[in-house]
Structure formats: C-alpha cells, structure tokens
XYZ file of N, CA, C and O in Angstrom:
860
model
N 30.438 39.980 -16.141
C 29.341 40.758 -15.040
C 30.135 41.548 -14.191
O 31.070 40.741 -13.607
N 29.212 42.454 -13.720
C 29.875 43.262 -12.770
C 29.185 42.999 -11.094
O 28.599 42.027 -11.317
N 29.741 43.237 -10.153
C 29.807 42.870 -9.048
C 28.449 43.208 -8.698
O 27.195 41.902 -8.251
N 27.671 44.337 -9.171
C 26.090 43.977 -8.607
C 24.941 43.161 -9.377
O 24.199 42.768 -8.878
N 26.163 42.927 -10.564
C 24.986 41.816 -11.592
C 25.366 40.570 -11.067
O 24.182 39.734 -11.020
N 26.503 40.224 -10.392
C 26.815 39.255 -9.818
C 25.801 38.684 -8.710
O 25.076 37.887 -8.362
N 25.606 39.933 -7.953
C 24.545 40.068 -6.363
C 23.399 39.527 -7.152
O 22.917 38.444 -6.170
N 22.888 40.099 -7.761
C 21.490 40.450 -8.515
C 21.358 38.635 -8.852
O 20.346 37.610 -8.737
N 22.670 37.904 -9.673
C 22.285 36.711 -9.994
C 22.238 35.151 -8.951
O 21.891 34.537 -8.883
N 23.415 35.991 -7.624
C 23.126 35.155 -6.728
C 22.125 35.175 -6.038
O 21.600 33.828 -5.387
N 21.374 36.468 -5.402
C 20.044 36.130 -5.159
C 19.214 35.062 -5.780
O 18.302 34.610 -5.062
N 19.003 35.144 -7.075
C 17.661 34.773 -7.916
C 18.132 33.090 -7.683
O 16.844 32.479 -7.673
N 19.570 32.944 -8.040
C 19.733 31.392 -7.670
C 19.106 30.913 -6.720
O 18.793 29.733 -6.434
N 19.495 31.526 -5.764
C 19.598 31.047 -4.477
C 17.915 30.888 -3.791
O 17.107 30.188 -2.942
N 17.188 32.119 -4.456
C 15.486 32.263 -4.605
C 15.043 30.981 -4.672
O 14.181 30.375 -3.980
N 15.474 30.471 -5.886
C 14.695 29.252 -6.399
C 15.411 27.820 -5.769
O 14.594 26.979 -5.409
N 16.393 27.871 -4.987
C 16.995 26.484 -4.149
C 16.373 26.610 -3.116
O 16.247 25.945 -2.559
N 16.118 27.566 -2.358
C 15.868 27.843 -0.473
C 14.603 28.798 -0.820
O 14.734 29.915 -0.465
N 13.100 28.310 -1.572
C 12.519 29.106 -1.299
C 11.549 29.559 -0.219
O 10.761 30.734 0.066
N 11.622 29.154 1.081
C 11.124 29.275 1.950
C 12.103 29.247 3.218
O 12.119 28.655 4.143
N 13.067 29.913 3.143
C 14.133 30.398 4.193
C 13.728 31.006 5.124
O 12.765 31.680 5.026
N 14.480 30.714 6.307
C 13.910 31.577 7.752
C 15.016 31.163 8.556
O 15.856 30.091 8.888
N 14.491 31.917 9.580
C 15.284 31.938 10.812
C 15.417 30.307 11.066
O 14.114 30.079 11.653
N 15.817 29.855 11.894
C 16.297 28.753 12.313
C 16.519 28.700 13.740
O 16.423 27.820 14.816
N 16.446 30.044 14.709
C 16.105 30.150 16.028
C 14.445 29.907 16.243
O 13.957 30.721 15.568
N 13.493 29.526 17.622
C 12.437 29.559 17.257
C 12.251 30.405 18.404
O 12.696 30.280 19.309
N 11.280 31.524 17.667
C 10.910 32.361 18.814
C 9.547 32.780 18.400
O 8.513 32.421 17.363
N 8.361 33.516 19.379
C 7.128 33.912 18.971
C 6.986 35.013 19.387
O 5.656 35.960 19.345
N 7.899 35.534 20.137
C 8.144 36.979 20.698
C 9.626 38.010 20.195
O 10.258 36.668 20.211
N 9.283 38.988 19.990
C 10.497 39.852 19.526
C 12.105 39.452 20.570
O 12.953 39.689 20.668
N 11.155 39.950 22.066
C 11.903 39.466 23.409
C 12.754 38.107 23.519
O 13.942 38.041 23.539
N 12.026 37.272 22.748
C 12.747 35.906 22.909
C 13.685 35.211 21.583
O 14.637 35.181 22.117
N 13.356 36.337 20.862
C 14.453 36.462 19.639
C 16.196 36.834 20.074
O 17.173 36.691 19.967
N 15.828 37.609 20.869
C 16.863 39.105 21.576
C 17.682 37.721 22.248
O 18.535 37.244 22.156
N 17.083 36.551 23.367
C 17.660 36.300 23.810
C 18.447 34.921 23.660
O 19.382 34.381 23.806
N 17.878 34.188 22.337
C 17.926 33.070 21.230
C 19.285 33.001 20.971
O 20.067 32.956 20.639
N 19.536 34.864 20.589
C 20.326 35.435 19.389
C 21.738 35.551 20.270
O 23.097 35.208 19.772
N 21.250 35.939 21.557
C 22.520 36.027 22.246
C 23.058 34.619 22.679
O 24.421 34.794 22.664
N 22.316 33.776 23.013
C 22.251 32.187 23.458
C 23.463 31.573 22.344
O 24.247 30.728 22.335
N 22.972 31.857 21.045
C 23.334 31.331 19.535
C 25.021 31.473 19.541
O 25.797 30.653 18.653
N 25.519 32.390 20.363
C 26.965 32.517 20.005
C 27.449 31.349 20.549
O 27.815 31.034 21.413
N 28.680 30.794 19.301
C 29.627 29.580 19.452
C 28.899 28.626 19.730
O 29.210 27.792 20.600
N 27.150 28.501 19.626
C 26.754 27.421 19.628
C 25.733 27.257 18.846
O 25.132 28.455 17.763
N 25.373 25.850 18.671
C 23.947 25.490 17.659
C 22.754 25.795 17.726
O 22.203 25.844 18.901
N 22.225 26.519 16.620
C 20.751 27.096 16.791
C 19.691 25.616 17.668
O 19.069 25.803 18.300
N 19.902 24.672 16.995
C 19.691 23.653 17.520
C 19.537 23.086 18.884
O 18.227 23.238 19.350
N 20.761 23.233 19.790
C 20.975 23.363 21.121
C 20.244 24.603 21.673
O 19.582 24.404 22.169
N 20.241 25.717 21.086
C 19.471 27.303 21.648
C 17.877 26.739 21.605
O 17.405 26.739 22.561
N 17.574 26.085 20.778
C 16.206 26.065 20.995
C 15.769 24.933 22.146
O 14.360 24.972 22.322
N 16.843 24.453 22.039
C 15.913 23.306 23.499
C 16.124 24.097 24.665
O 15.798 23.990 25.760
N 17.411 24.273 24.896
C 17.640 25.774 26.390
C 16.437 26.433 26.297
O 16.167 26.651 27.520
N 16.378 27.269 25.600
C 15.292 28.203 25.806
C 14.041 27.323 26.180
O 13.453 28.913 26.868
N 13.839 26.520 26.139
C 12.205 26.088 26.085
C 12.247 25.854 27.719
O 11.244 26.820 28.235
N 13.135 25.968 28.386
C 13.000 25.182 29.407
C 13.213 27.159 30.534
O 12.634 27.473 31.213
N 13.742 27.689 29.761
C 14.149 29.163 30.205
C 13.080 29.804 30.112
O 13.228 30.510 31.122
N 12.395 29.805 28.752
C 10.719 30.367 28.830
C 9.890 29.899 29.813
O 8.752 30.426 29.769
N 10.093 29.070 30.114
C 8.996 28.287 30.703
C 8.803 28.568 32.186
O 7.854 29.453 33.149
N 10.209 28.985 32.506
C 10.480 29.415 34.247
C 10.382 30.950 34.162
O 10.012 31.627 35.158
N 10.888 31.616 32.751
C 10.838 32.916 32.967
C 10.116 33.710 31.846
O 10.737 33.641 30.663
N 8.861 33.395 31.435
C 7.847 33.827 30.271
C 7.658 35.248 29.918
O 7.077 35.486 29.174
N 8.148 36.342 30.362
C 8.147 37.441 30.458
C 9.536 37.866 30.571
O 10.654 37.925 31.038
N 10.170 39.622 30.093
C 11.084 40.351 29.763
C 10.837 40.577 31.296
O 12.133 40.327 32.397
N 9.765 40.891 32.383
C 9.874 41.053 33.429
C 10.547 40.376 34.370
O 11.378 40.386 35.280
N 10.029 38.682 33.865
C 10.259 37.505 34.809
C 11.860 37.490 35.010
O 12.815 37.350 36.158
N 12.204 37.911 33.705
C 14.032 37.430 33.410
C 14.777 38.920 34.283
O 15.893 38.789 34.729
N 14.354 39.938 34.301
C 14.894 41.042 34.688
C 15.049 40.698 36.234
O 15.892 41.349 36.953
N 14.115 40.369 36.660
C 14.001 40.072 38.299
C 14.509 38.803 38.861
O 14.876 38.670 40.008
N 15.278 37.743 37.919
C 15.763 36.750 37.946
C 17.199 36.791 38.604
O 17.852 37.988 38.126
N 18.338 36.209 39.262
C 19.739 36.850 39.174
C 19.937 36.179 38.502
O 19.777 35.135 37.326
N 21.266 36.412 38.069
C 22.410 35.922 36.817
C 22.699 34.761 36.717
O 22.635 34.255 36.385
N 22.620 34.380 38.715
C 23.338 32.531 38.729
C 21.897 31.775 37.971
O 22.401 30.796 37.753
N 20.882 32.256 38.499
C 19.479 31.522 38.185
C 19.672 31.497 36.643
O 19.404 30.093 35.948
N 19.607 32.666 35.877
C 19.493 32.595 34.335
C 20.986 31.498 33.673
O 20.449 30.508 33.003
N 21.906 31.631 34.637
C 23.549 30.770 34.028
C 23.332 29.193 33.821
O 23.097 28.722 33.347
N 22.116 29.077 35.434
C 21.981 27.330 35.683
C 21.331 27.189 34.621
O 21.592 25.558 33.868
N 20.833 27.298 33.559
C 20.107 27.178 32.775
C 20.156 26.937 31.269
O 20.267 26.212 31.086
N 20.884 28.270 31.267
C 21.788 28.558 29.823
C 23.126 27.864 29.804
O 23.761 27.936 28.551
N 23.552 27.462 30.780
C 24.814 27.105 30.515
C 25.445 26.075 29.383
O 26.627 26.006 29.045
N 24.383 24.919 29.274
C 24.704 24.333 28.001
C 24.800 24.797 26.959
O 25.697 24.361 25.932
N 24.482 26.111 26.087
C 24.794 26.912 25.174
C 26.361 27.331 25.544
O 26.933 27.954 24.273
N 27.100 26.900 26.386
C 28.855 27.872 26.405
C 28.674 29.214 27.041
O 27.829 30.040 26.967
N 29.587 29.470 27.372
C 29.861 31.059 28.471
C 28.762 31.512 29.404
O 28.172 32.628 28.704
N 28.423 30.600 29.482
C 27.269 30.735 30.463
C 26.979 32.062 31.377
O 25.753 32.702 31.012
N 28.234 32.356 31.855
C 28.237 33.773 32.630
C 28.113 34.979 32.001
O 26.786 35.534 32.077
N 28.643 34.556 31.210
C 28.897 35.956 30.527
C 27.331 36.174 29.322
O 26.872 37.375 29.529
N 27.087 34.921 28.981
C 25.518 35.426 28.031
C 24.523 35.408 29.251
O 23.582 36.317 28.917
N 24.537 34.824 30.697
C 22.905 35.118 31.522
C 23.697 36.473 32.191
O 22.239 37.310 32.060
N 24.644 37.248 32.205
C 24.720 38.693 32.407
C 24.701 39.524 31.704
O 23.575 40.757 31.825
N 24.511 39.215 30.241
C 23.455 40.416 28.844
C 22.155 40.013 29.199
O 21.504 41.149 29.158
N 21.853 38.961 29.171
C 20.776 38.394 29.178
C 19.566 39.267 29.998
O 18.968 39.908 30.100
N 20.572 38.857 31.788
C 19.733 39.550 32.466
C 19.660 41.161 32.787
O 18.771 42.275 32.591
N 20.945 42.099 32.205
C 21.041 43.192 31.433
C 20.109 43.999 30.704
O 19.564 44.887 31.023
N 19.954 42.707 29.693
C 19.324 42.841 28.548
C 17.451 43.272 28.735
O 17.184 44.435 28.478
N 17.385 42.637 29.618
C 15.758 42.789 29.619
C 15.753 43.688 30.829
O 14.198 44.432 30.798
N 16.374 43.823 31.757
C 16.426 44.926 32.854
C 16.241 46.715 31.956
O 15.361 47.050 32.636
N 16.867 46.262 30.726
C 16.947 47.449 30.146
C 15.791 47.863 29.238
O 14.947 48.628 29.360
N 15.225 46.778 28.637
C 13.808 46.805 28.028
C 12.566 46.891 28.919
O 11.581 47.577 28.536
N 13.020 46.437 30.209
C 11.763 46.661 30.982
C 11.851 48.254 31.646
O 10.644 48.884 31.648
N 12.976 48.581 31.885
C 13.001 49.716 32.456
C 12.704 51.381 31.072
O 11.895 52.002 31.766
N 13.326 50.515 30.129
C 13.249 51.948 29.096
C 12.359 52.015 28.230
O 11.626 52.655 27.499
N 11.496 50.358 27.739
C 11.158 50.257 27.004
C 9.497 49.608 26.912
O 9.123 48.885 26.422
N 9.399 49.748 28.419
C 7.891 48.717 28.777
C 7.958 47.726 28.367
O 6.735 46.859 28.548
N 9.359 46.832 28.371
C 9.117 45.328 28.372
C 9.541 45.227 26.718
O 9.098 43.967 26.301
N 9.124 46.082 25.410
C 8.585 46.143 24.579
C 10.217 46.093 23.309
O 10.837 47.085 23.819
N 10.598 45.421 22.702
C 11.723 45.819 21.925
C 11.846 46.566 20.274
O 10.763 46.864 20.022
N 12.758 47.508 20.837
C 12.594 48.883 20.311
C 12.915 48.559 18.771
O 13.375 47.574 18.364
N 11.997 49.051 17.972
C 11.906 48.746 16.037
C 13.350 49.884 15.453
O 13.483 50.088 14.307
N 13.751 50.492 16.005
C 15.138 51.528 15.924
C 16.543 50.418 15.937
O 17.173 50.120 16.937
N 17.187 50.341 14.964
C 18.721 50.191 14.928
C 19.307 50.448 15.853
O 20.048 49.693 16.335
N 19.619 51.816 16.026
C 20.397 52.231 17.210
C 20.172 51.906 18.670
O 21.231 51.614 19.423
N 18.967 51.832 19.000
C 18.132 51.728 20.019
C 18.676 50.441 20.439
O 18.822 50.146 21.373
N 18.658 49.394 19.127
C 18.689 48.364 19.379
C 20.109 47.810 19.727
O 20.705 47.326 20.791
N 20.927 48.665 19.153
C 22.752 48.299 19.982
C 22.933 49.137 21.131
O 24.324 48.245 21.691
N 22.007 49.524 21.407
C 22.708 49.871 23.022
C 21.994 49.400 24.109
O 22.409 48.977 25.067
N 21.492 47.868 23.328
C 20.745 47.001 24.884
C 21.867 46.485 24.577
O 23.000 45.504 24.043
N 22.199 45.513 25.944
C 23.361 44.776 26.520
C 23.547 43.780 25.818
O 22.379 42.981 25.605
N 24.500 43.412 24.990
C 24.783 42.392 24.527
C 24.362 42.322 22.843
O 24.468 40.841 22.486
N 23.825 43.078 22.484
C 22.945 43.163 21.228
C 24.235 43.608 20.448
O 24.638 44.920 20.699
N 24.688 43.117 19.015
C 25.825 43.652 17.923
C 25.147 43.632 17.251
O 24.243 43.924 16.842
N 25.615 43.861 15.900
C 24.875 44.417 14.404
C 24.165 43.375 14.010
O 23.183 43.519 13.338
N 24.959 42.197 14.566
C 24.001 40.972 13.536
C 23.081 40.777 14.540
O 22.196 40.263 13.741
N 23.181 40.520 15.408
C 21.856 40.596 16.545
C 20.805 41.529 15.827
O 19.575 41.255 15.740
N 21.365 42.889 16.073
C 20.218 44.192 15.814
C 19.735 44.276 14.164
O 18.731 43.844 14.150
N 20.454 43.286 13.450
C 19.819 43.735 12.253
C 19.105 42.128 11.830
O 17.947 42.090 11.435
N 19.312 40.976 12.252
C 18.252 40.057 12.571
C 17.088 40.824 13.281
O 16.046 40.005 12.622
N 17.191 40.746 14.183
C 15.776 41.540 14.704
C 15.032 42.563 13.602
O 13.962 42.573 13.994
N 15.515 43.251 13.025
C 15.299 44.057 12.770
C 14.659 43.804 10.977
O 13.071 44.394 10.533
N 15.360 42.794 10.452
C 14.845 41.804 9.497
C 13.773 41.134 9.469
O 12.149 40.993 8.976
N 13.744 40.440 10.676
C 12.956 39.058 11.253
C 11.491 39.493 11.269
O 10.416 39.192 11.386
N 11.896 40.294 12.638
C 11.043 40.755 13.670
C 10.198 42.025 13.001
O 8.963 41.630 12.721
N 10.748 43.052 12.483
C 10.017 44.334 12.065
C 10.195 44.493 10.737
O 9.210 45.343 9.898
N 10.616 42.879 9.886
C 10.315 43.487 8.556
C 11.096 44.398 7.678
O 10.625 45.021 6.406
N 12.223 45.161 8.407
C 13.138 46.513 8.072
C 14.187 45.795 7.405
O 14.568 44.628 7.772
N 14.977 46.719 6.255
C 16.309 46.384 5.547
C 17.126 46.009 6.760
O 16.949 46.322 7.490
N 17.514 44.410 6.224
C 18.900 44.564 7.283
C 19.723 43.185 6.428
O 19.415 42.805 5.304
N 20.860 43.384 6.777
C 22.109 42.203 6.134
C 22.762 41.767 7.861
O 23.297 42.638 8.291
N 22.552 40.214 7.702
C 23.087 39.943 9.201
C 24.089 38.821 8.489
O 24.397 37.865 7.863
N 25.478 39.871 8.866
C 26.671 39.054 8.306
C 27.599 37.977 9.312
O 28.542 38.147 10.138
N 27.120 36.915 9.274
C 27.369 35.451 10.324
C 28.361 34.940 9.833
O 28.536 35.515 8.593
N 28.871 34.219 9.982
C 29.997 33.050 9.674
C 29.706 33.001 8.102
O 30.288 32.395 7.016
N 28.392 32.197 7.880
C 28.002 31.391 6.669
C 28.135 33.076 5.714
O 28.779 32.757 4.262
N 27.746 33.882 6.048
C 27.482 34.989 4.807
C 28.944 35.442 4.541
O 29.350 35.510 3.079
N 29.756 35.149 5.662
C 31.173 36.253 5.132
C 31.684 34.860 4.665
O 32.888 35.445 3.265
N 32.009 34.023 4.746
C 32.722 32.843 4.028
C 31.949 32.858 2.403
O 33.021 32.650 1.791
N 30.935 32.813 2.485
C 30.487 32.648 1.228
C 30.331 33.953 0.109
O 30.957 33.949 -0.817
N 30.627 35.132 0.434
C 30.836 36.266 0.111
C 31.945 36.255 -0.258
O 32.463 36.556 -1.522
N 32.691 35.946 0.409
C 34.804 35.647 -0.004
C 34.776 34.522 -0.955
O 35.432 34.814 -2.323
N 33.626 33.715 -1.267
C 34.120 32.443 -2.160
C 33.869 32.723 -3.143
O 34.175 32.855 -4.406
N 32.434 33.500 -2.749
C 31.690 33.590 -4.389
C 32.329 35.027 -5.031
O 32.886 34.712 -6.265
N 32.701 35.857 -4.426
C 33.741 36.920 -5.230
C 32.503 38.194 -4.520
O 32.789 39.656 -5.320
N 31.758 38.005 -3.841
C 30.870 39.415 -3.590
C 31.963 40.256 -2.886
O 31.155 41.679 -2.522
N 32.763 39.912 -2.361
C 33.569 40.988 -1.418
C 34.785 40.148 -1.701
O 35.172 38.901 -2.302
N 35.766 40.730 -1.539
C 37.289 40.521 -1.866
C 38.258 40.516 -0.404
O 38.774 41.389 0.004
N 38.292 38.980 0.250
C 38.801 38.828 1.043
C 38.854 39.913 2.296
O 39.613 40.494 3.088
N 37.638 40.174 2.667
C 37.004 40.850 4.163
C 36.469 39.594 5.099
O 35.404 39.260 4.302
N 36.848 39.743 6.038
C 36.362 38.871 7.044
C 36.005 39.952 8.278
O 35.081 38.933 9.038
N 36.022 41.054 8.414
C 35.485 41.536 9.182
C 34.028 41.807 8.993
O 33.422 42.352 8.089
N 33.157 41.481 9.922
C 31.751 41.623 10.133
C 31.272 42.851 9.286
O 30.004 42.712 8.572
N 31.505 43.511 9.973
C 30.970 44.857 9.830
C 31.256 45.647 8.313
O 30.515 46.261 7.414
N 32.193 45.476 8.128
C 32.987 45.847 6.500
C 32.429 45.080 5.291
O 31.914 45.432 4.158
N 31.991 43.193 5.831
C 31.420 42.483 4.847
C 29.908 43.007 4.814
O 29.413 43.366 3.536
N 29.341 43.767 5.717
C 28.117 44.333 5.710
C 27.857 45.345 4.963
O 26.844 45.673 4.009
N 28.787 46.273 5.293
C 28.663 47.549 4.776
C 28.770 47.627 3.012
O 28.292 48.233 1.987
N 29.803 46.303 2.579
C 30.103 46.208 1.076
C 28.882 45.310 0.239
O 28.704 46.330 -0.578
N 27.740 44.692 1.320
C 27.028 43.953 0.810
C 25.597 44.998 0.753
O 25.015 45.229 0.028
N 25.996 46.234 1.402
C 25.022 47.459 1.379
C 24.381 48.044 -0.162
O 23.790 48.402 -0.580
N 25.975 48.120 -0.358
C 26.269 48.764 -2.077
C 25.774 48.238 -2.835
O 25.440 48.620 -4.084
N 25.507 46.499 -3.234
C 25.253 45.963 -4.101
C 23.891 45.080 -4.004
O 23.605 44.317 -4.553
N 23.732 45.031 -2.818
C 21.999 44.147 -2.446
C 21.219 45.100 -2.434
O 21.154 45.731 -1.598
N 20.037 44.896 -3.032
C 18.653 45.747 -2.945
C 18.321 45.718 -1.370
O 18.371 44.442 -0.734
N 18.219 46.351 -1.257
C 17.227 46.315 0.492
C 16.554 45.290 0.988
O 16.443 44.628 2.029
N 15.588 45.223 0.275
C 14.427 44.317 0.275
C 15.107 42.864 0.327
O 13.976 42.007 0.867
N 16.519 42.753 -0.185
C 16.567 41.342 -0.419
C 17.538 40.702 0.481
O 17.759 39.547 0.633
N 18.123 41.997 1.289
C 19.278 41.488 2.240
C 18.937 40.273 3.318
O 19.821 39.630 3.440
N 17.854 40.517 4.035
C 17.457 39.749 5.199
C 17.416 38.203 4.853
O 18.018 37.265 5.032
N 16.580 38.042 3.870
C 15.907 37.019 2.783
C 17.690 35.997 2.567
O 17.776 34.978 2.558
N 18.596 36.665 1.835
C 19.590 36.764 1.369
C 20.616 35.657 2.161
O 21.184 35.004 2.150
N 20.638 36.613 3.366
C 21.472 36.384 4.411
C 20.582 34.468 4.936
O 22.168 33.899 5.659
N 19.455 34.805 5.374
C 19.530 33.091 5.687
C 19.507 32.044 4.589
O 20.209 30.821 4.635
N 19.313 32.701 3.205
C 19.882 31.956 2.454
C 21.392 30.902 2.502
O 21.728 30.058 2.111
N 22.158 32.432 2.761
C 23.252 31.983 2.713
C 23.794 30.903 3.910
O 24.287 29.905 3.538
N 23.094 30.818 5.078
C 22.980 30.038 6.493
C 22.678 28.571 5.378
O 23.411 27.391 5.624
N 21.513 28.729 4.765
C 21.243 27.482 4.222
C 21.739 26.500 3.626
O 22.467 25.558 3.179
N 22.488 27.534 2.460
C 23.584 27.285 1.797
C 25.153 26.536 2.271
O 25.848 25.906 1.643
N 25.320 27.204 3.171
C 26.495 27.518 3.631
C 26.491 25.846 5.081
O 27.433 25.043 4.755
N 25.371 25.621 5.014
C 25.111 24.400 5.983
C 25.082 23.300 5.254
O 25.691 22.119 5.627
N 24.370 23.312 4.066
C 24.043 21.871 3.117
C 25.310 21.954 2.024
O 25.452 20.891 1.556
N 25.704 22.874 1.805
C 26.855 22.678 0.083
C 28.002 23.520 0.551
O 28.902 22.756 0.162
N 27.974 25.180 0.289
C 29.522 25.686 0.649
C 29.908 25.326 2.316
O 30.211 26.265 2.799
N 30.135 24.229 2.727
C 29.968 23.992 3.983
C 31.430 24.514 4.797
O 32.799 24.842 4.122
N 32.241 24.915 5.645
C 33.462 25.182 6.103
C 34.404 24.271 6.533
O 35.442 23.987 6.397
N 33.689 23.048 7.232
C 34.323 22.387 7.824
C 34.999 20.623 6.822
O 35.870 20.167 7.477
N 34.002 20.625 5.946
C 34.534 19.757 5.039
C 34.863 20.036 3.406
O 34.548 21.543 3.314
N 35.444 20.257 2.388
C 35.272 20.293 1.410
C 34.060 20.725 0.906
O 33.130 19.871 0.691
N 33.732 22.493 0.332
C 32.448 22.465 -0.368
C 31.879 21.214 -1.341
O 32.609 21.169 -1.915
N 30.686 21.329 -1.231
C 29.841 20.196 -2.449
C 29.449 21.390 -3.831
O 28.686 21.222 -4.093
N 31.300 21.296 -4.572
C 31.282 22.226 -5.469
C 30.107 21.637 -6.746
O 29.554 22.007 -7.864
N 29.897 20.227 -6.706
C 29.184 19.999 -8.188
C 27.685 19.725 -7.770
O 27.227 19.303 -8.638
N 27.398 20.062 -6.774
C 25.795 20.190 -6.872
C 25.573 21.692 -6.323
O 24.560 21.795 -6.219
N 26.161 22.586 -6.643
C 26.089 24.261 -5.794
C 25.290 24.735 -7.207
O 26.097 24.747 -8.271
N 24.672 25.366 -6.776
C 23.724 25.966 -7.713
C 24.814 27.351 -8.733
O 24.263 28.106 -9.589
N 25.547 28.051 -7.423
C 26.599 28.885 -7.879
C 28.009 27.942 -8.743
O 28.653 29.520 -8.868
N 27.922 27.352 -8.678
C 29.134 26.479 -9.141
C 29.873 27.503 -10.161
O 30.801 27.575 -10.318
N 29.085 27.626 -11.469
C 29.638 28.900 -12.408
C 29.968 29.863 -12.813
O 30.488 30.547 -13.487
N 29.585 30.415 -11.241
C 29.822 32.220 -11.259
C 30.776 32.292 -10.031
O 30.806 33.422 -9.509
N 31.225 31.388 -9.240
C 31.742 31.584 -8.158
C 33.085 31.704 -8.165
O 33.767 30.722 -9.405
N 33.938 32.385 -7.663
C 35.350 33.230 -7.990
C 36.049 31.888 -7.125
O 37.219 31.840 -8.218
N 35.824 31.255 -6.166
C 36.773 30.463 -5.656
C 37.022 29.245 -6.617
O 37.784 28.071 -6.884
N 35.902 28.731 -7.147
C 35.484 27.503 -8.017
C 36.314 28.236 -9.492
O 36.895 27.041 -9.733
N 36.328 28.719 -9.640
C 36.962 29.722 -10.887
C 38.408 29.224 -10.550
O 38.944 28.953 -11.658
N 39.122 30.015 -9.455
C 40.426 29.975 -9.243
C 40.957 28.043 -8.822
O 41.937 28.469 -8.990
N 39.826 27.631 -8.863
C 40.717 25.665 -8.644
C 40.747 25.927 -7.217
O 41.444 24.728 -6.708
N 40.429 26.886 -6.294
C 41.049 26.703 -4.958
C 40.094 25.309 -4.435
O 41.046 24.837 -3.387
N 39.293 24.884 -4.850
C 38.638 23.748 -4.227
C 38.705 22.277 -4.855
O 37.789 21.712 -5.013
N 39.327 22.530 -6.479
C 39.617 21.289 -7.019
C 40.111 20.305 -6.568
O 40.903 20.375 -5.736
C-alpha cells in the first residue's frame, strides 16, 4: 500500500482499538488548557492535573492569574519542573489574553502562536480539542510512532512531522489520531521499554516490525 493508504489503515485500526480517546489533561475552559499544556512540558499529564487544581482554586480566572506575580505562580507550579520559566510564560500569556482578547482564547492558529509560551503543539491542541478545527499535535508519541510505522522517514523535527502528516491524514481525523498515538504509545509502542509488538494492532503493517528492529 502507498503512504496515504497506510495512513488510512492506521487511522481505522486505532479507532477500533481506542474508540473513546481524548486529551488526558483535565480542563473545563480553553484558558485552563492553555495553562495545563504549558505545564505539561517535560512533565506527566497526571502530575499537571494535580498541580492545576490548587492553581485554579487560588486563581480562578485569566484576570486573577494576570495580576498574580510570577513568584506566586511559580510557588504552585514548581512540582511540574522548570517552574520559573513556566510561571513567567503563564503570567505573560494570561496578561495578553486579558489585554487583547478580553480573557477569551482566540480560535485562530496564528493568534495562538503569538501568545507567550504557546508553540505549534499547544496551538494545535487548542484548535482541535477546544474549537473542533483541523489539528495535528506532534508530541513525542506521535513522532516516535510515525517513524516506527513508516508514516514519515527518520523525521524527528515536530513541525516537519506535522507538515508530512497534513499531506496524508484527512483533516477531520488529525486531532483524534494524535490522541490515539498517545494512547498507543503509552500502552503498546512504548519508548522506555521494548515495544509490545506481540499485542500491537499495527504489527503487520509496521515498518520497524518488518525490518526486525525490535526482534
């Protein structure tokens, strides 16, 4: 099969394997997801979900976070690692939301990228999960699995992987597919242990498996 056919087959198989996939960061408002995804850098979603409970209890609105000091925010988010830089970005991001968008998260990709601490991965997550627009989130799971399966060829740069996937993945499937890559990457096609190819629904169409990489 060609690369587009492979992508469609991967999509269909992962749909059946993980029918109820969703973002593993807890949020009930777009601005909260912005905060959480910044904290999730080099930190587990599970830890972020615990930390933000205290953060949002003390600062329940973008306006409240905007007037807090960086040091006050850092004191709460420190368990997520890189506390000062994350607190600085969150503070600046909330200030821009308040000053430019009346505290509302914009539904425009370019506008999202202008927010402090927001890169392509975060912007795509917001676009797909909050606004239901076409999105491809190239996190570490997505990049690892796409290279192993053969959807990309030894490409590790997140933006380049994203651009390659846009060419072969239907727009309406991108966001959910990337969540399913996370599910599959955590449960089966793992990074820190030998992948569990014996139970993988993609084993017979996986380039790494065919090459004997994990034999």
